[in-house]
CSV table of C-alpha atoms in Angstrom, one decimal:
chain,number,residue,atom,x,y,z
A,1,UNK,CA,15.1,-6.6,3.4
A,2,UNK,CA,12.4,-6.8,5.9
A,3,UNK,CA,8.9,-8.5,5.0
A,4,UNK,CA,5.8,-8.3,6.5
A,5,UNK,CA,2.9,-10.7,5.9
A,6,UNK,CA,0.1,-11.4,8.1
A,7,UNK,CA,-2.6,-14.6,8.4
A,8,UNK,CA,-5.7,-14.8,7.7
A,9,UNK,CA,-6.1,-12.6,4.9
A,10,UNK,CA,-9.7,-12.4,6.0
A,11,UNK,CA,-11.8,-13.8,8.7
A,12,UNK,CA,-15.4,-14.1,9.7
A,13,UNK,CA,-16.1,-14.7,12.8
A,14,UNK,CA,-19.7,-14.9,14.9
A,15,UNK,CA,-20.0,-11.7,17.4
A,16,UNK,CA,-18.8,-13.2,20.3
A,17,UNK,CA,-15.5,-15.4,19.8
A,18,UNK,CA,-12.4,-14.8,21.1
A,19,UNK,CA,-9.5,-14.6,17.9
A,20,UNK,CA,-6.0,-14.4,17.2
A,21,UNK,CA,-4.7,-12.3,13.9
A,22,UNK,CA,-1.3,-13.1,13.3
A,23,UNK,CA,1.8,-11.0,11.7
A,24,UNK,CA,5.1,-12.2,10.5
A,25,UNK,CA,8.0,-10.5,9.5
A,26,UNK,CA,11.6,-11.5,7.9
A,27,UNK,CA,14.4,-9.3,10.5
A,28,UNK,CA,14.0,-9.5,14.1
A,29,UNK,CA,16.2,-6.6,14.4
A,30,UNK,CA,13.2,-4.0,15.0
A,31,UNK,CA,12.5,-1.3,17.2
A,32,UNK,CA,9.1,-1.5,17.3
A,33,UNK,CA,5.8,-3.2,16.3
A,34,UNK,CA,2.5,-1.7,15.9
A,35,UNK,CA,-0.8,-2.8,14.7
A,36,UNK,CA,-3.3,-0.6,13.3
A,37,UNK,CA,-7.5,-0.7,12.8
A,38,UNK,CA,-8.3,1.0,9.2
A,39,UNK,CA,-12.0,1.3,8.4
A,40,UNK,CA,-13.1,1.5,4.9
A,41,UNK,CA,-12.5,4.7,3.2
A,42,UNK,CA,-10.3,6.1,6.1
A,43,UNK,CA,-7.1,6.3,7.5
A,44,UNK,CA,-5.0,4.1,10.3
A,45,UNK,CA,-5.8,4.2,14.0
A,46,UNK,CA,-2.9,3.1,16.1
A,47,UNK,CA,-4.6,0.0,18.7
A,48,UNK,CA,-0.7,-0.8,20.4
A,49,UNK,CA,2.7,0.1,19.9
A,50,UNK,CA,5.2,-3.0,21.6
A,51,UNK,CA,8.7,-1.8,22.0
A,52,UNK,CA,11.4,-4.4,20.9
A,53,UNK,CA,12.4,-4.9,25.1
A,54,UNK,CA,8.8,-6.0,25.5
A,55,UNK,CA,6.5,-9.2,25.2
A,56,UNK,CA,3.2,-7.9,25.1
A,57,UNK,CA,0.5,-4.5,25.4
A,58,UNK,CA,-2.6,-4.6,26.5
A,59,UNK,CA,-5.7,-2.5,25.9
A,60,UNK,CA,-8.8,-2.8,26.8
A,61,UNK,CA,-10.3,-6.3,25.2
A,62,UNK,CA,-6.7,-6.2,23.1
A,63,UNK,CA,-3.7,-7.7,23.8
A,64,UNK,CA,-0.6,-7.4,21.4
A,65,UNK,CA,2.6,-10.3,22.2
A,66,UNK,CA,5.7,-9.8,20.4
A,67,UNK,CA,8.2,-12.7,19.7
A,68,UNK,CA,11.3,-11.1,18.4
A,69,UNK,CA,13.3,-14.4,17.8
A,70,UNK,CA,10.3,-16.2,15.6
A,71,UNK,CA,9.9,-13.6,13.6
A,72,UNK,CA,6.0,-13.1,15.4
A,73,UNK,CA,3.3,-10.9,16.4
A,74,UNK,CA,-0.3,-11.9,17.5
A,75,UNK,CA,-3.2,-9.6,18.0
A,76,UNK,CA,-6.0,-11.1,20.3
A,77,UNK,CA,-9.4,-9.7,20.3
A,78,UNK,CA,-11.9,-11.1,23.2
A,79,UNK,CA,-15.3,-11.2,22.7
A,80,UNK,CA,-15.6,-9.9,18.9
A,81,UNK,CA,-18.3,-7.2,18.4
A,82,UNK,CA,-19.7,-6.2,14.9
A,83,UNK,CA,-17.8,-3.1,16.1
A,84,UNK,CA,-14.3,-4.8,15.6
A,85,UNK,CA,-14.6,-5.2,11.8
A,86,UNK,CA,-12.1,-3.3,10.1
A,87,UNK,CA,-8.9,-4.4,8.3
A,88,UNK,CA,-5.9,-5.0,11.0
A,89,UNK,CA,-2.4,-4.4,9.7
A,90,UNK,CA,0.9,-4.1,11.5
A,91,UNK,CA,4.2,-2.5,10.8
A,92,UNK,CA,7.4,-3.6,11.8
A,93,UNK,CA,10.1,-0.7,12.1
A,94,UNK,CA,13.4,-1.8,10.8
A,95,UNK,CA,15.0,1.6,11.1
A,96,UNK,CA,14.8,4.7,11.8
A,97,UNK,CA,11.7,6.8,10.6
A,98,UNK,CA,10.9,3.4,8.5
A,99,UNK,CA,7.6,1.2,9.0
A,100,UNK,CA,7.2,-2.0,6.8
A,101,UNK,CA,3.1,-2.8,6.9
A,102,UNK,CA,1.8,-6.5,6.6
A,103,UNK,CA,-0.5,-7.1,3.9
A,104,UNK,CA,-3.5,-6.9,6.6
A,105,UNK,CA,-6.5,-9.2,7.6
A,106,UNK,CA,-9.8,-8.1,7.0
A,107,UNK,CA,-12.4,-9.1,9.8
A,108,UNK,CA,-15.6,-9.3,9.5
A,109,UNK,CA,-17.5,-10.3,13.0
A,110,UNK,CA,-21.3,-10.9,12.5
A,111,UNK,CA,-23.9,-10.1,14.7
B,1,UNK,CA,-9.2,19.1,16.7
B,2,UNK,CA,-7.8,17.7,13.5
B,3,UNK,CA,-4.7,15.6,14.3
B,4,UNK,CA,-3.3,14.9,10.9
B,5,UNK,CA,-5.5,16.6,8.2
B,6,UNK,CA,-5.1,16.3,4.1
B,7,UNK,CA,-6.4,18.1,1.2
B,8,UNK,CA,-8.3,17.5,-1.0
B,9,UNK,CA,-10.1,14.0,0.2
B,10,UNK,CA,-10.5,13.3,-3.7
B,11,UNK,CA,-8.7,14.3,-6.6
B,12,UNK,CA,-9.3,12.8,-10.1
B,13,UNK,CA,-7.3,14.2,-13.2
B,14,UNK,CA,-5.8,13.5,-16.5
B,15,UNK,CA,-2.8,11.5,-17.5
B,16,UNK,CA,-0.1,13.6,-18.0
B,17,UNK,CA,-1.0,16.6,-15.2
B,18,UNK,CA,0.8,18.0,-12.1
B,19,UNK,CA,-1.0,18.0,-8.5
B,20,UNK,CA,-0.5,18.5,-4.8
B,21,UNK,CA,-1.7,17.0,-2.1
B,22,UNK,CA,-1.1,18.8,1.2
B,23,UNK,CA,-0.9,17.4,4.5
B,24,UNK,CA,-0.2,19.6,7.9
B,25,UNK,CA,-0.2,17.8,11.4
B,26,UNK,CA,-1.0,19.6,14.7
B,27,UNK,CA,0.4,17.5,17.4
B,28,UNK,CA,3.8,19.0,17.5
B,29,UNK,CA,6.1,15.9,15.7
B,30,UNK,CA,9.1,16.3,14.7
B,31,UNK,CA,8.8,13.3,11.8
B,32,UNK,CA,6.1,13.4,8.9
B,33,UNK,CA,5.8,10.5,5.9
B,34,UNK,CA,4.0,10.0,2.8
B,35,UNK,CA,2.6,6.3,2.3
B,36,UNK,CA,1.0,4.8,-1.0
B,37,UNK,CA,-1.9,2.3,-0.4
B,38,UNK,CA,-2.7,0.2,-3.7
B,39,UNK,CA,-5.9,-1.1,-5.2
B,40,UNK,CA,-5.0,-4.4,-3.2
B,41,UNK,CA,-5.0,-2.2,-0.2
B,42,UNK,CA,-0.9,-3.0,0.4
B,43,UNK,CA,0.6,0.5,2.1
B,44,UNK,CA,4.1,1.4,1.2
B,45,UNK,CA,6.0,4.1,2.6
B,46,UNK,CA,7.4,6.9,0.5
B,47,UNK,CA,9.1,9.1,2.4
B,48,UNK,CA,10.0,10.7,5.9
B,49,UNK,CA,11.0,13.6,6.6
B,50,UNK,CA,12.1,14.7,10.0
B,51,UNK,CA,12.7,18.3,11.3
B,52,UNK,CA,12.4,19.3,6.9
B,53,UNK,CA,15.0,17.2,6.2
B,54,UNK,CA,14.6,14.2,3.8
B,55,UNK,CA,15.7,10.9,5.0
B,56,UNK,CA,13.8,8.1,3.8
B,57,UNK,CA,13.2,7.9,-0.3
B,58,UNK,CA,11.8,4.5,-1.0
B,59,UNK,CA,12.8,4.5,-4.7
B,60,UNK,CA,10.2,6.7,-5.6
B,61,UNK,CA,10.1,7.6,-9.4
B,62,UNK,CA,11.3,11.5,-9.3
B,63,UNK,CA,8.4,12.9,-10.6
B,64,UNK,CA,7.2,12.5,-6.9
B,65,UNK,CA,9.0,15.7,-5.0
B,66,UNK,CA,7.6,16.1,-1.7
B,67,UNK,CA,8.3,19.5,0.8
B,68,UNK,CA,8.5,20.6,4.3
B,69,UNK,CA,8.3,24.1,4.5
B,70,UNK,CA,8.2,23.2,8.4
B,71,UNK,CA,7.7,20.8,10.9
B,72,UNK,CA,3.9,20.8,11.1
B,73,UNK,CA,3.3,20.6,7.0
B,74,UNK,CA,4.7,18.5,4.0
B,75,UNK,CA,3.2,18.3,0.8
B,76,UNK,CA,3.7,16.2,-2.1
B,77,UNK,CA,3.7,17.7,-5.7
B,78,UNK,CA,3.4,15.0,-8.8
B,79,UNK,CA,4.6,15.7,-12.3
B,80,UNK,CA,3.2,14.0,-15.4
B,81,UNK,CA,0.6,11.6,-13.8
B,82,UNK,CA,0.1,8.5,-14.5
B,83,UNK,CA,-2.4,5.7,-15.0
B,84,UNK,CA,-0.1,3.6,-12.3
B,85,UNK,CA,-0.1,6.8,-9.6
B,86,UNK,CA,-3.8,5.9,-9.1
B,87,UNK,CA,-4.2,5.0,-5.3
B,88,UNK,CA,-4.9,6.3,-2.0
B,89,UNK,CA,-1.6,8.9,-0.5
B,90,UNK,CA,-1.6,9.2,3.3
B,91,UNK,CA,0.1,11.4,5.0
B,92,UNK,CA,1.1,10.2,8.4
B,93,UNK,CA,3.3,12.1,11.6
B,94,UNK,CA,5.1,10.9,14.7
B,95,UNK,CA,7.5,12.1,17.2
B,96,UNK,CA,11.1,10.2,16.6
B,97,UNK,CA,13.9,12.8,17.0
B,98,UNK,CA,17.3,12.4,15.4
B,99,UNK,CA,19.5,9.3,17.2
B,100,UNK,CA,16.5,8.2,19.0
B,101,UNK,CA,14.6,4.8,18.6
B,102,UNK,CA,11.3,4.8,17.7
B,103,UNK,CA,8.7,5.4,20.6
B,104,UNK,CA,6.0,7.1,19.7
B,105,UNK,CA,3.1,5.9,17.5
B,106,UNK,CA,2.4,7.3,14.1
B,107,UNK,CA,-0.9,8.7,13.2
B,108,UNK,CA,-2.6,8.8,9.9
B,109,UNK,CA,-4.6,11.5,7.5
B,110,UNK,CA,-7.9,10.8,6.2
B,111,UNK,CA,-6.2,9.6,3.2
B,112,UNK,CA,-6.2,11.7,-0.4
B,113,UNK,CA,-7.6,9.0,-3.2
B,114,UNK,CA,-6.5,10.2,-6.7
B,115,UNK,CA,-7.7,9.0,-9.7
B,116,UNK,CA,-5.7,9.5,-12.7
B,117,UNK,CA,-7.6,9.0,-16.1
């Protein structure tokens, strides 16, 4: 059965820093890996989509790497804005028309 | 333009009622879902449902019966509500296709938060 979990739980972070928010999960047999941005009181935004053929996505000051083997995703930010703080989760797909979410990291960048 | 839209936003009732939430996407996907997302924020799918036909059921309790009446719209009708049903549901859509792997990204709803009393 496929787990998610993701570290930090939370962060705080000064505007400005560079950060990694980090996502595990249990089966490496995936098709996909997405991570999401929700805001309080709304619904997911998709930030990148990494097929299971590839190592990484980039978009804009975001860059998503995938490590099938380990078990790993990381989601770097570069240079944080107050803007960025949201909760972050991803989802592994283990199957088809299934996604398994982490448990999210809420980030908080202060200006 | 509305991508994935849900109604209503809030929707607080007794124990013991029956109520819909609707959902209707506009992006043309062939593959819609319903999600649970706790008090500790965790989101769990429920179903998906691609081209009106069931396929996932995470070992949701059968007073939960969702519906397609077609591609663009599925709604989710609870029976006897309960204390434990209180969360937020999103509805969510993508475009999968039978026998294909994932490609697409899904995109969310606003999110329906019920409050059962």
């Amino acid at each position: 059965k496929q787990e998610v979990t993701q570290i930090p739980a939370a962060l705080s972070v000064p505007e400005g820093e560079n950060l990694v928010l980090n996502c595990s999960f249990t089966d490496s047999a995936i098709y996909n890996l997405q991570w999401f941005r929700q805001d309080p009181g709304k619904g997911l935004t998709s930030l990148l989509l990494i097929q299971s053929s590839q190592r990484e996505q980039t978009s804009g000051r975001l860059n998503a790497s995938l490590d099938k083997s380990s078990g790993r995703s990381t989601l770097y930010i570069a240079a944080s804005q107050p803007g960025d703080s949201a909760t972050y989760l991803c989802a592994a797909t283990p199957g088809t028309y299934k996604y398994i979410f982490g448990t999210g990291t809420r980030l908080k960048v202060l200006a | 333009d509305t991508a994935v839209s849900q109604t209503p936003k809030y929707l607080v009732t007794q124990m013991g009622n029956d109520k819909s939430i609707k959902c209707e996407q506009n992006l043309g996907h062939d593959t819609m879902y319903w999600y649970k997302q706790d008090s500790k924020k965790f989101l769990k799918i429920m179903f998906s449902y691609n081209n009106k036909e069931l396929i996932i059921n995470e070992t949701v309790p059968n007073r939960f019966s969702p519906k397609s009446p077609d591609k663009a719209h599925l709604n989710l009708h609870i029976n006897s509500l309960e204390l434990g049903d209180s969360a937020v549901y999103f509805c969510a859509s993508s475009s999968w296709g039978k026998g294909e792997k994932g490609t697409d990204t899904q995109y969310f709803g606003p999110g329906t938060r019920l409050t059962v009393l």
